Amino acid sequence: MTINLTPTQILAVLGVVVVLLWVWRASARRAKAAANAARAGARLLSLTGRVLVMAGVIVGVQWLVITHRGDTVLLLVVLGLPALFAAYTLTKALTITSYESPRSRGDRR
């Protein structure tokens, strides 16, 4: 049994194979992009949840100390310590740092 194919048929088969490979790769890229987007969204949601829980804990402790007022030093610590952490984080986030371009091979410092 011999298979006789014309050059046109061979080109048609090759074209179909190329199109199938192209569609397969495109769908794999789309699936990867969708997975990355879902992962980024989950990370943001997870971070938001942790921030809200920690804020709730801080507010709860502050409320407890303020309503059952006894020691002024404890009140200052409970109100001041979270303020210090927040100030440090905001200062670090809002500080503009200088940009140093990468050195090339012949540059000296």
PDB file of N, CA and C in Angstrom:
ATOM      1  N   MET A   1       0.857  -1.175   0.000  1.00  0.00           N
ATOM      2  CA  MET A   1       0.000   0.000   0.000  1.00  0.00           C
ATOM      3  C   MET A   1       0.895   1.227   0.000  1.00  0.00           C
ATOM      4  N   THR A   2       0.724   2.066  -0.969  1.00  0.00           N
ATOM      5  CA  THR A   2       1.511   3.269  -1.135  1.00  0.00           C
ATOM      6  C   THR A   2       0.593   4.472  -1.014  1.00  0.00           C
ATOM      7  N   ILE A   3       1.086   5.476  -0.274  1.00  0.00           N
ATOM      8  CA  ILE A   3       0.315   6.717  -0.140  1.00  0.00           C
ATOM      9  C   ILE A   3       0.884   7.705  -1.138  1.00  0.00           C
ATOM     10  N   ASN A   4       0.036   8.138  -2.005  1.00  0.00           N
ATOM     11  CA  ASN A   4       0.435   9.123  -3.019  1.00  0.00           C
ATOM     12  C   ASN A   4      -0.208  10.455  -2.678  1.00  0.00           C
ATOM     13  N   LEU A   5       0.618  11.427  -2.309  1.00  0.00           N
ATOM     14  CA  LEU A   5       0.108  12.756  -1.977  1.00  0.00           C
ATOM     15  C   LEU A   5       0.708  13.761  -2.942  1.00  0.00           C
ATOM     16  N   THR A   6      -0.116  14.680  -3.347  1.00  0.00           N
ATOM     17  CA  THR A   6       0.372  15.752  -4.213  1.00  0.00           C
ATOM     18  C   THR A   6       1.023  16.818  -3.349  1.00  0.00           C
ATOM     19  N   PRO A   7       1.853  17.656  -3.926  1.00  0.00           N
ATOM     20  CA  PRO A   7       2.449  18.741  -3.145  1.00  0.00           C
ATOM     21  C   PRO A   7       1.398  19.649  -2.499  1.00  0.00           C
ATOM     22  N   THR A   8       0.285  19.839  -3.136  1.00  0.00           N
ATOM     23  CA  THR A   8      -0.780  20.672  -2.573  1.00  0.00           C
ATOM     24  C   THR A   8      -1.356  20.026  -1.318  1.00  0.00           C
ATOM     25  N   GLN A   9      -1.548  18.715  -1.347  1.00  0.00           N
ATOM     26  CA  GLN A   9      -2.071  18.011  -0.177  1.00  0.00           C
ATOM     27  C   GLN A   9      -1.067  18.046   0.985  1.00  0.00           C
ATOM     28  N   ILE A  10       0.213  17.904   0.680  1.00  0.00           N
ATOM     29  CA  ILE A  10       1.240  17.964   1.716  1.00  0.00           C
ATOM     30  C   ILE A  10       1.254  19.345   2.363  1.00  0.00           C
ATOM     31  N   LEU A  11       1.194  20.383   1.534  1.00  0.00           N
ATOM     32  CA  LEU A  11       1.151  21.756   2.078  1.00  0.00           C
ATOM     33  C   LEU A  11      -0.106  21.983   2.910  1.00  0.00           C
ATOM     34  N   ALA A  12      -1.240  21.404   2.476  1.00  0.00           N
ATOM     35  CA  ALA A  12      -2.480  21.559   3.235  1.00  0.00           C
ATOM     36  C   ALA A  12      -2.355  20.882   4.607  1.00  0.00           C
ATOM     37  N   VAL A  13      -1.773  19.688   4.668  1.00  0.00           N
ATOM     38  CA  VAL A  13      -1.590  18.977   5.928  1.00  0.00           C
ATOM     39  C   VAL A  13      -0.643  19.759   6.828  1.00  0.00           C
ATOM     40  N   LEU A  14       0.466  20.258   6.266  1.00  0.00           N
ATOM     41  CA  LEU A  14       1.399  21.068   7.059  1.00  0.00           C
ATOM     42  C   LEU A  14       0.722  22.336   7.586  1.00  0.00           C
ATOM     43  N   GLY A  15      -0.111  22.958   6.759  1.00  0.00           N
ATOM     44  CA  GLY A  15      -0.841  24.155   7.193  1.00  0.00           C
ATOM     45  C   GLY A  15      -1.773  23.864   8.354  1.00  0.00           C
ATOM     46  N   VAL A  16      -2.474  22.726   8.284  1.00  0.00           N
ATOM     47  CA  VAL A  16      -3.378  22.334   9.363  1.00  0.00           C
ATOM     48  C   VAL A  16      -2.589  22.071  10.646  1.00  0.00           C
ATOM     49  N   VAL A  17      -1.445  21.400  10.525  1.00  0.00           N
ATOM     50  CA  VAL A  17      -0.613  21.127  11.701  1.00  0.00           C
ATOM     51  C   VAL A  17      -0.109  22.422  12.322  1.00  0.00           C
ATOM     52  N   VAL A  18       0.329  23.364  11.486  1.00  0.00           N
ATOM     53  CA  VAL A  18       0.821  24.646  11.997  1.00  0.00           C
ATOM     54  C   VAL A  18      -0.302  25.402  12.693  1.00  0.00           C
ATOM     55  N   VAL A  19      -1.482  25.417  12.122  1.00  0.00           N
ATOM     56  CA  VAL A  19      -2.615  26.120  12.736  1.00  0.00           C
ATOM     57  C   VAL A  19      -2.987  25.461  14.060  1.00  0.00           C
ATOM     58  N   LEU A  20      -2.988  24.129  14.115  1.00  0.00           N
ATOM     59  CA  LEU A  20      -3.301  23.443  15.375  1.00  0.00           C
ATOM     60  C   LEU A  20      -2.269  23.763  16.454  1.00  0.00           C
ATOM     61  N   LEU A  21      -0.999  23.776  16.102  1.00  0.00           N
ATOM     62  CA  LEU A  21       0.041  24.140  17.063  1.00  0.00           C
ATOM     63  C   LEU A  21      -0.117  25.582  17.531  1.00  0.00           C
ATOM     64  N   TRP A  22      -0.436  26.476  16.613  1.00  0.00           N
ATOM     65  CA  TRP A  22      -0.618  27.888  16.958  1.00  0.00           C
ATOM     66  C   TRP A  22      -1.793  28.063  17.919  1.00  0.00           C
ATOM     67  N   VAL A  23      -2.906  27.383  17.647  1.00  0.00           N
ATOM     68  CA  VAL A  23      -4.086  27.475  18.519  1.00  0.00           C
ATOM     69  C   VAL A  23      -3.763  26.894  19.899  1.00  0.00           C
ATOM     70  N   TRP A  24      -3.033  25.784  19.928  1.00  0.00           N
ATOM     71  CA  TRP A  24      -2.669  25.157  21.188  1.00  0.00           C
ATOM     72  C   TRP A  24      -1.786  26.068  22.027  1.00  0.00           C
ATOM     73  N   ARG A  25      -0.791  26.689  21.405  1.00  0.00           N
ATOM     74  CA  ARG A  25       0.098  27.599  22.139  1.00  0.00           C
ATOM     75  C   ARG A  25      -0.648  28.840  22.616  1.00  0.00           C
ATOM     76  N   ALA A  26      -1.537  29.366  21.780  1.00  0.00           N
ATOM     77  CA  ALA A  26      -2.300  30.554  22.166  1.00  0.00           C
ATOM     78  C   ALA A  26      -3.208  30.238  23.364  1.00  0.00           C
ATOM     79  N   SER A  27      -3.834  29.071  23.359  1.00  0.00           N
ATOM     80  CA  SER A  27      -4.704  28.720  24.484  1.00  0.00           C
ATOM     81  C   SER A  27      -3.883  28.496  25.755  1.00  0.00           C
ATOM     82  N   ALA A  28      -2.683  27.939  25.607  1.00  0.00           N
ATOM     83  CA  ALA A  28      -1.820  27.757  26.780  1.00  0.00           C
ATOM     84  C   ALA A  28      -1.402  29.110  27.351  1.00  0.00           C
ATOM     85  N   ARG A  29      -1.092  30.061  26.492  1.00  0.00           N
ATOM     86  CA  ARG A  29      -0.729  31.409  26.965  1.00  0.00           C
ATOM     87  C   ARG A  29      -1.902  32.079  27.668  1.00  0.00           C
ATOM     88  N   ARG A  30      -3.094  31.934  27.078  1.00  0.00           N
ATOM     89  CA  ARG A  30      -4.279  32.528  27.709  1.00  0.00           C
ATOM     90  C   ARG A  30      -4.535  31.908  29.074  1.00  0.00           C
ATOM     91  N   ALA A  31      -4.381  30.591  29.178  1.00  0.00           N
ATOM     92  CA  ALA A  31      -4.594  29.918  30.460  1.00  0.00           C
ATOM     93  C   ALA A  31      -3.563  30.372  31.485  1.00  0.00           C
ATOM     94  N   LYS A  32      -2.318  30.536  31.064  1.00  0.00           N
ATOM     95  CA  LYS A  32      -1.275  30.987  31.975  1.00  0.00           C
ATOM     96  C   LYS A  32      -1.552  32.418  32.439  1.00  0.00           C
ATOM     97  N   ALA A  33      -1.974  33.285  31.514  1.00  0.00           N
ATOM     98  CA  ALA A  33      -2.285  34.667  31.880  1.00  0.00           C
ATOM     99  C   ALA A  33      -3.466  34.719  32.853  1.00  0.00           C
ATOM    100  N   ALA A  34      -4.472  33.882  32.629  1.00  0.00           N
ATOM    101  CA  ALA A  34      -5.625  33.851  33.529  1.00  0.00           C
ATOM    102  C   ALA A  34      -5.216  33.349  34.915  1.00  0.00           C
ATOM    103  N   ALA A  35      -4.339  32.346  34.961  1.00  0.00           N
ATOM    104  CA  ALA A  35      -3.872  31.835  36.249  1.00  0.00           C
ATOM    105  C   ALA A  35      -3.061  32.889  36.994  1.00  0.00           C
ATOM    106  N   ASN A  36      -2.206  33.623  36.272  1.00  0.00           N
ATOM    107  CA  ASN A  36      -1.419  34.679  36.909  1.00  0.00           C
ATOM    108  C   ASN A  36      -2.315  35.794  37.447  1.00  0.00           C
ATOM    109  N   ALA A  37      -3.340  36.158  36.676  1.00  0.00           N
ATOM    110  CA  ALA A  37      -4.261  37.201  37.126  1.00  0.00           C
ATOM    111  C   ALA A  37      -5.031  36.748  38.368  1.00  0.00           C
ATOM    112  N   ALA A  38      -5.460  35.493  38.384  1.00  0.00           N
ATOM    113  CA  ALA A  38      -6.177  34.975  39.552  1.00  0.00           C
ATOM    114  C   ALA A  38      -5.263  34.934  40.772  1.00  0.00           C
ATOM    115  N   ARG A  39      -4.007  34.544  40.556  1.00  0.00           N
ATOM    116  CA  ARG A  39      -3.056  34.480  41.669  1.00  0.00           C
ATOM    117  C   ARG A  39      -2.791  35.875  42.230  1.00  0.00           C
ATOM    118  N   ALA A  40      -2.643  36.865  41.345  1.00  0.00           N
ATOM    119  CA  ALA A  40      -2.408  38.240  41.805  1.00  0.00           C
ATOM    120  C   ALA A  40      -3.618  38.768  42.571  1.00  0.00           C
ATOM    121  N   GLY A  41      -4.815  38.457  42.096  1.00  0.00           N
ATOM    122  CA  GLY A  41      -6.025  38.881  42.791  1.00  0.00           C
ATOM    123  C   GLY A  41      -6.149  38.226  44.157  1.00  0.00           C
ATOM    124  N   ALA A  42      -5.786  36.961  44.238  1.00  0.00           N
ATOM    125  CA  ALA A  42      -5.848  36.259  45.526  1.00  0.00           C
ATOM    126  C   ALA A  42      -4.830  36.835  46.501  1.00  0.00           C
ATOM    127  N   ARG A  43      -3.632  37.189  45.995  1.00  0.00           N
ATOM    128  CA  ARG A  43      -2.622  37.785  46.867  1.00  0.00           C
ATOM    129  C   ARG A  43      -3.113  39.116  47.422  1.00  0.00           C
ATOM    130  N   LEU A  44      -3.734  39.930  46.560  1.00  0.00           N
ATOM    131  CA  LEU A  44      -4.241  41.226  47.003  1.00  0.00           C
ATOM    132  C   LEU A  44      -5.343  41.041  48.041  1.00  0.00           C
ATOM    133  N   LEU A  45      -6.229  40.088  47.789  1.00  0.00           N
ATOM    134  CA  LEU A  45      -7.317  39.825  48.725  1.00  0.00           C
ATOM    135  C   LEU A  45      -6.769  39.305  50.049  1.00  0.00           C
ATOM    136  N   SER A  46      -5.762  38.446  49.976  1.00  0.00           N
ATOM    137  CA  SER A  46      -5.158  37.912  51.193  1.00  0.00           C
ATOM    138  C   SER A  46      -4.491  39.023  51.992  1.00  0.00           C
ATOM    139  N   LEU A  47      -3.766  39.902  51.311  1.00  0.00           N
ATOM    140  CA  LEU A  47      -3.113  41.019  51.988  1.00  0.00           C
ATOM    141  C   LEU A  47      -4.145  41.946  52.613  1.00  0.00           C
ATOM    142  N   THR A  48      -5.206  42.226  51.890  1.00  0.00           N
ATOM    143  CA  THR A  48      -6.257  43.096  52.412  1.00  0.00           C
ATOM    144  C   THR A  48      -6.895  42.480  53.657  1.00  0.00           C
ATOM    145  N   GLY A  49      -7.137  41.192  53.620  1.00  0.00           N
ATOM    146  CA  GLY A  49      -7.720  40.512  54.775  1.00  0.00           C
ATOM    147  C   GLY A  49      -6.808  40.577  55.988  1.00  0.00           C
ATOM    148  N   ARG A  50      -5.508  40.342  55.781  1.00  0.00           N
ATOM    149  CA  ARG A  50      -4.564  40.403  56.905  1.00  0.00           C
ATOM    150  C   ARG A  50      -4.469  41.802  57.477  1.00  0.00           C
ATOM    151  N   VAL A  51      -4.489  42.814  56.602  1.00  0.00           N
ATOM    152  CA  VAL A  51      -4.441  44.202  57.074  1.00  0.00           C
ATOM    153  C   VAL A  51      -5.686  44.523  57.902  1.00  0.00           C
ATOM    154  N   LEU A  52      -6.838  44.109  57.428  1.00  0.00           N
ATOM    155  CA  LEU A  52      -8.073  44.388  58.162  1.00  0.00           C
ATOM    156  C   LEU A  52      -8.108  43.667  59.508  1.00  0.00           C
ATOM    157  N   VAL A  53      -7.638  42.426  59.548  1.00  0.00           N
ATOM    158  CA  VAL A  53      -7.618  41.692  60.816  1.00  0.00           C
ATOM    159  C   VAL A  53      -6.671  42.365  61.799  1.00  0.00           C
ATOM    160  N   MET A  54      -5.483  42.727  61.350  1.00  0.00           N
ATOM    161  CA  MET A  54      -4.529  43.380  62.254  1.00  0.00           C
ATOM    162  C   MET A  54      -5.051  44.737  62.719  1.00  0.00           C
ATOM    163  N   ALA A  55      -5.684  45.487  61.822  1.00  0.00           N
ATOM    164  CA  ALA A  55      -6.270  46.765  62.239  1.00  0.00           C
ATOM    165  C   ALA A  55      -7.349  46.533  63.282  1.00  0.00           C
ATOM    166  N   GLY A  56      -8.151  45.498  63.106  1.00  0.00           N
ATOM    167  CA  GLY A  56      -9.179  45.172  64.097  1.00  0.00           C
ATOM    168  C   GLY A  56      -8.587  44.805  65.447  1.00  0.00           C
ATOM    169  N   VAL A  57      -7.490  44.055  65.438  1.00  0.00           N
ATOM    170  CA  VAL A  57      -6.829  43.692  66.695  1.00  0.00           C
ATOM    171  C   VAL A  57      -6.287  44.939  67.389  1.00  0.00           C
ATOM    172  N   ILE A  58      -5.633  45.809  66.638  1.00  0.00           N
ATOM    173  CA  ILE A  58      -5.069  47.027  67.230  1.00  0.00           C
ATOM    174  C   ILE A  58      -6.172  47.912  67.805  1.00  0.00           C
ATOM    175  N   VAL A  59      -7.233  48.092  67.030  1.00  0.00           N
ATOM    176  CA  VAL A  59      -8.343  48.925  67.504  1.00  0.00           C
ATOM    177  C   VAL A  59      -8.995  48.297  68.733  1.00  0.00           C
ATOM    178  N   GLY A  60      -9.137  46.978  68.738  1.00  0.00           N
ATOM    179  CA  GLY A  60      -9.730  46.300  69.892  1.00  0.00           C
ATOM    180  C   GLY A  60      -8.904  46.481  71.152  1.00  0.00           C
ATOM    181  N   VAL A  61      -7.593  46.326  71.045  1.00  0.00           N
ATOM    182  CA  VAL A  61      -6.730  46.517  72.212  1.00  0.00           C
ATOM    183  C   VAL A  61      -6.770  47.966  72.669  1.00  0.00           C
ATOM    184  N   GLN A  62      -6.737  48.900  71.723  1.00  0.00           N
ATOM    185  CA  GLN A  62      -6.797  50.317  72.095  1.00  0.00           C
ATOM    186  C   GLN A  62      -8.124  50.631  72.775  1.00  0.00           C
ATOM    187  N   TRP A  63      -9.211  50.121  72.244  1.00  0.00           N
ATOM    188  CA  TRP A  63     -10.523  50.373  72.840  1.00  0.00           C
ATOM    189  C   TRP A  63     -10.585  49.808  74.253  1.00  0.00           C
ATOM    190  N   LEU A  64     -10.034  48.608  74.442  1.00  0.00           N
ATOM    191  CA  LEU A  64     -10.035  47.978  75.748  1.00  0.00           C
ATOM    192  C   LEU A  64      -9.257  48.803  76.774  1.00  0.00           C
ATOM    193  N   VAL A  65      -8.090  49.292  76.371  1.00  0.00           N
ATOM    194  CA  VAL A  65      -7.268  50.082  77.299  1.00  0.00           C
ATOM    195  C   VAL A  65      -7.919  51.438  77.589  1.00  0.00           C
ATOM    196  N   ILE A  66      -8.510  52.052  76.577  1.00  0.00           N
ATOM    197  CA  ILE A  66      -9.122  53.374  76.780  1.00  0.00           C
ATOM    198  C   ILE A  66     -10.366  53.266  77.662  1.00  0.00           C
ATOM    199  N   THR A  67     -11.200  52.251  77.444  1.00  0.00           N
ATOM    200  CA  THR A  67     -12.433  52.145  78.241  1.00  0.00           C
ATOM    201  C   THR A  67     -12.162  51.711  79.678  1.00  0.00           C
ATOM    202  N   HIS A  68     -11.146  50.907  79.898  1.00  0.00           N
ATOM    203  CA  HIS A  68     -10.793  50.473  81.251  1.00  0.00           C
ATOM    204  C   HIS A  68      -9.528  51.195  81.679  1.00  0.00           C
ATOM    205  N   ARG A  69      -9.625  52.470  81.674  1.00  0.00           N
ATOM    206  CA  ARG A  69      -8.474  53.336  81.915  1.00  0.00           C
ATOM    207  C   ARG A  69      -7.935  53.143  83.324  1.00  0.00           C
ATOM    208  N   GLY A  70      -6.630  52.923  83.355  1.00  0.00           N
ATOM    209  CA  GLY A  70      -6.029  52.771  84.659  1.00  0.00           C
ATOM    210  C   GLY A  70      -4.662  53.426  84.681  1.00  0.00           C
ATOM    211  N   ASP A  71      -3.815  53.042  83.763  1.00  0.00           N
ATOM    212  CA  ASP A  71      -2.433  53.497  83.768  1.00  0.00           C
ATOM    213  C   ASP A  71      -2.193  54.388  82.549  1.00  0.00           C
ATOM    214  N   THR A  72      -1.655  55.581  82.782  1.00  0.00           N
ATOM    215  CA  THR A  72      -1.397  56.528  81.704  1.00  0.00           C
ATOM    216  C   THR A  72      -0.274  56.033  80.795  1.00  0.00           C
ATOM    217  N   VAL A  73       0.739  55.391  81.377  1.00  0.00           N
ATOM    218  CA  VAL A  73       1.849  54.875  80.571  1.00  0.00           C
ATOM    219  C   VAL A  73       1.347  53.792  79.618  1.00  0.00           C
ATOM    220  N   LEU A  74       0.486  52.900  80.109  1.00  0.00           N
ATOM    221  CA  LEU A  74      -0.080  51.857  79.251  1.00  0.00           C
ATOM    222  C   LEU A  74      -0.894  52.467  78.122  1.00  0.00           C
ATOM    223  N   LEU A  75      -1.649  53.519  78.433  1.00  0.00           N
ATOM    224  CA  LEU A  75      -2.427  54.208  77.403  1.00  0.00           C
ATOM    225  C   LEU A  75      -1.510  54.792  76.334  1.00  0.00           C
ATOM    226  N   LEU A  76      -0.423  55.434  76.756  1.00  0.00           N
ATOM    227  CA  LEU A  76       0.508  56.009  75.785  1.00  0.00           C
ATOM    228  C   LEU A  76       1.181  54.941  74.933  1.00  0.00           C
ATOM    229  N   VAL A  77       1.525  53.818  75.529  1.00  0.00           N
ATOM    230  CA  VAL A  77       2.150  52.727  74.767  1.00  0.00           C
ATOM    231  C   VAL A  77       1.166  52.148  73.758  1.00  0.00           C
ATOM    232  N   VAL A  78      -0.056  51.918  74.190  1.00  0.00           N
ATOM    233  CA  VAL A  78      -1.056  51.317  73.308  1.00  0.00           C
ATOM    234  C   VAL A  78      -1.400  52.245  72.145  1.00  0.00           C
ATOM    235  N   LEU A  79      -1.401  53.539  72.377  1.00  0.00           N
ATOM    236  CA  LEU A  79      -1.693  54.480  71.294  1.00  0.00           C
ATOM    237  C   LEU A  79      -0.439  54.839  70.498  1.00  0.00           C
ATOM    238  N   GLY A  80       0.706  54.895  71.139  1.00  0.00           N
ATOM    239  CA  GLY A  80       1.924  55.346  70.478  1.00  0.00           C
ATOM    240  C   GLY A  80       2.619  54.296  69.637  1.00  0.00           C
ATOM    241  N   LEU A  81       2.634  53.045  70.086  1.00  0.00           N
ATOM    242  CA  LEU A  81       3.351  51.996  69.359  1.00  0.00           C
ATOM    243  C   LEU A  81       2.789  51.765  67.954  1.00  0.00           C
ATOM    244  N   PRO A  82       1.478  51.615  67.782  1.00  0.00           N
ATOM    245  CA  PRO A  82       0.960  51.490  66.412  1.00  0.00           C
ATOM    246  C   PRO A  82       1.211  52.747  65.573  1.00  0.00           C
ATOM    247  N   ALA A  83       1.202  53.901  66.222  1.00  0.00           N
ATOM    248  CA  ALA A  83       1.487  55.137  65.487  1.00  0.00           C
ATOM    249  C   ALA A  83       2.929  55.151  64.991  1.00  0.00           C
ATOM    250  N   LEU A  84       3.858  54.639  65.777  1.00  0.00           N
ATOM    251  CA  LEU A  84       5.253  54.556  65.347  1.00  0.00           C
ATOM    252  C   LEU A  84       5.413  53.616  64.151  1.00  0.00           C
ATOM    253  N   PHE A  85       4.773  52.451  64.204  1.00  0.00           N
ATOM    254  CA  PHE A  85       4.846  51.523  63.074  1.00  0.00           C
ATOM    255  C   PHE A  85       4.232  52.126  61.816  1.00  0.00           C
ATOM    256  N   ALA A  86       3.092  52.791  61.975  1.00  0.00           N
ATOM    257  CA  ALA A  86       2.443  53.416  60.823  1.00  0.00           C
ATOM    258  C   ALA A  86       3.296  54.544  60.260  1.00  0.00           C
ATOM    259  N   ALA A  87       3.893  55.346  61.130  1.00  0.00           N
ATOM    260  CA  ALA A  87       4.745  56.441  60.660  1.00  0.00           C
ATOM    261  C   ALA A  87       5.967  55.902  59.924  1.00  0.00           C
ATOM    262  N   TYR A  88       6.567  54.845  60.448  1.00  0.00           N
ATOM    263  CA  TYR A  88       7.729  54.255  59.786  1.00  0.00           C
ATOM    264  C   TYR A  88       7.360  53.733  58.402  1.00  0.00           C
ATOM    265  N   THR A  89       6.242  53.004  58.317  1.00  0.00           N
ATOM    266  CA  THR A  89       5.814  52.424  57.046  1.00  0.00           C
ATOM    267  C   THR A  89       5.482  53.508  56.034  1.00  0.00           C
ATOM    268  N   LEU A  90       4.746  54.531  56.465  1.00  0.00           N
ATOM    269  CA  LEU A  90       4.392  55.610  55.543  1.00  0.00           C
ATOM    270  C   LEU A  90       5.614  56.412  55.110  1.00  0.00           C
ATOM    271  N   THR A  91       6.519  56.668  56.031  1.00  0.00           N
ATOM    272  CA  THR A  91       7.730  57.413  55.677  1.00  0.00           C
ATOM    273  C   THR A  91       8.563  56.629  54.681  1.00  0.00           C
ATOM    274  N   LYS A  92       8.698  55.342  54.893  1.00  0.00           N
ATOM    275  CA  LYS A  92       9.469  54.513  53.974  1.00  0.00           C
ATOM    276  C   LYS A  92       8.794  54.438  52.604  1.00  0.00           C
ATOM    277  N   ALA A  93       7.473  54.351  52.580  1.00  0.00           N
ATOM    278  CA  ALA A  93       6.750  54.243  51.315  1.00  0.00           C
ATOM    279  C   ALA A  93       6.756  55.554  50.535  1.00  0.00           C
ATOM    280  N   LEU A  94       6.759  56.669  51.240  1.00  0.00           N
ATOM    281  CA  LEU A  94       6.654  57.961  50.566  1.00  0.00           C
ATOM    282  C   LEU A  94       7.993  58.651  50.330  1.00  0.00           C
ATOM    283  N   THR A  95       9.075  58.058  50.809  1.00  0.00           N
ATOM    284  CA  THR A  95      10.389  58.661  50.617  1.00  0.00           C
ATOM    285  C   THR A  95      10.888  58.362  49.213  1.00  0.00           C
ATOM    286  N   ILE A  96      11.332  59.407  48.543  1.00  0.00           N
ATOM    287  CA  ILE A  96      11.866  59.254  47.197  1.00  0.00           C
ATOM    288  C   ILE A  96      13.347  58.972  47.321  1.00  0.00           C
ATOM    289  N   THR A  97      13.751  57.858  46.751  1.00  0.00           N
ATOM    290  CA  THR A  97      15.167  57.513  46.782  1.00  0.00           C
ATOM    291  C   THR A  97      15.792  57.830  45.439  1.00  0.00           C
ATOM    292  N   SER A  98      17.093  58.002  45.434  1.00  0.00           N
ATOM    293  CA  SER A  98      17.772  58.328  44.184  1.00  0.00           C
ATOM    294  C   SER A  98      17.926  57.079  43.347  1.00  0.00           C
ATOM    295  N   TYR A  99      17.979  57.272  42.055  1.00  0.00           N
ATOM    296  CA  TYR A  99      18.153  56.171  41.123  1.00  0.00           C
ATOM    297  C   TYR A  99      19.588  56.172  40.636  1.00  0.00           C
ATOM    298  N   GLU A 100      20.241  55.055  40.823  1.00  0.00           N
ATOM    299  CA  GLU A 100      21.599  54.918  40.336  1.00  0.00           C
ATOM    300  C   GLU A 100      21.572  53.967  39.164  1.00  0.00           C
ATOM    301  N   SER A 101      22.014  54.472  38.015  1.00  0.00           N
ATOM    302  CA  SER A 101      22.010  53.609  36.839  1.00  0.00           C
ATOM    303  C   SER A 101      23.083  52.543  36.984  1.00  0.00           C
ATOM    304  N   PRO A 102      22.871  51.407  36.373  1.00  0.00           N
ATOM    305  CA  PRO A 102      23.864  50.348  36.468  1.00  0.00           C
ATOM    306  C   PRO A 102      25.183  50.782  35.841  1.00  0.00           C
ATOM    307  N   ARG A 103      26.260  50.395  36.478  1.00  0.00           N
ATOM    308  CA  ARG A 103      27.566  50.775  35.966  1.00  0.00           C
ATOM    309  C   ARG A 103      27.928  49.915  34.770  1.00  0.00           C
ATOM    310  N   SER A 104      28.579  50.539  33.823  1.00  0.00           N
ATOM    311  CA  SER A 104      29.078  49.751  32.701  1.00  0.00           C
ATOM    312  C   SER A 104      30.458  49.237  33.067  1.00  0.00           C
ATOM    313  N   ARG A 105      31.021  48.471  32.228  1.00  0.00           N
ATOM    314  CA  ARG A 105      32.258  47.758  32.547  1.00  0.00           C
ATOM    315  C   ARG A 105      33.431  48.697  32.842  1.00  0.00           C
ATOM    316  N   GLY A 106      33.552  49.807  32.151  1.00  0.00           N
ATOM    317  CA  GLY A 106      34.706  50.689  32.326  1.00  0.00           C
ATOM    318  C   GLY A 106      34.527  51.772  33.373  1.00  0.00           C
ATOM    319  N   ASP A 107      33.327  51.905  33.958  1.00  0.00           N
ATOM    320  CA  ASP A 107      33.103  52.969  34.957  1.00  0.00           C
ATOM    321  C   ASP A 107      33.818  52.672  36.259  1.00  0.00           C
ATOM    322  N   ARG A 108      34.265  53.744  36.898  1.00  0.00           N
ATOM    323  CA  ARG A 108      34.868  53.630  38.223  1.00  0.00           C
ATOM    324  C   ARG A 108      34.125  54.495  39.191  1.00  0.00           C
ATOM    325  N   ARG A 109      34.246  54.194  40.440  1.00  0.00           N
ATOM    326  CA  ARG A 109      33.612  54.994  41.489  1.00  0.00           C
ATOM    327  C   ARG A 109      34.647  55.682  42.292  1.00  0.00           C
TER     328      ARG A 109
END
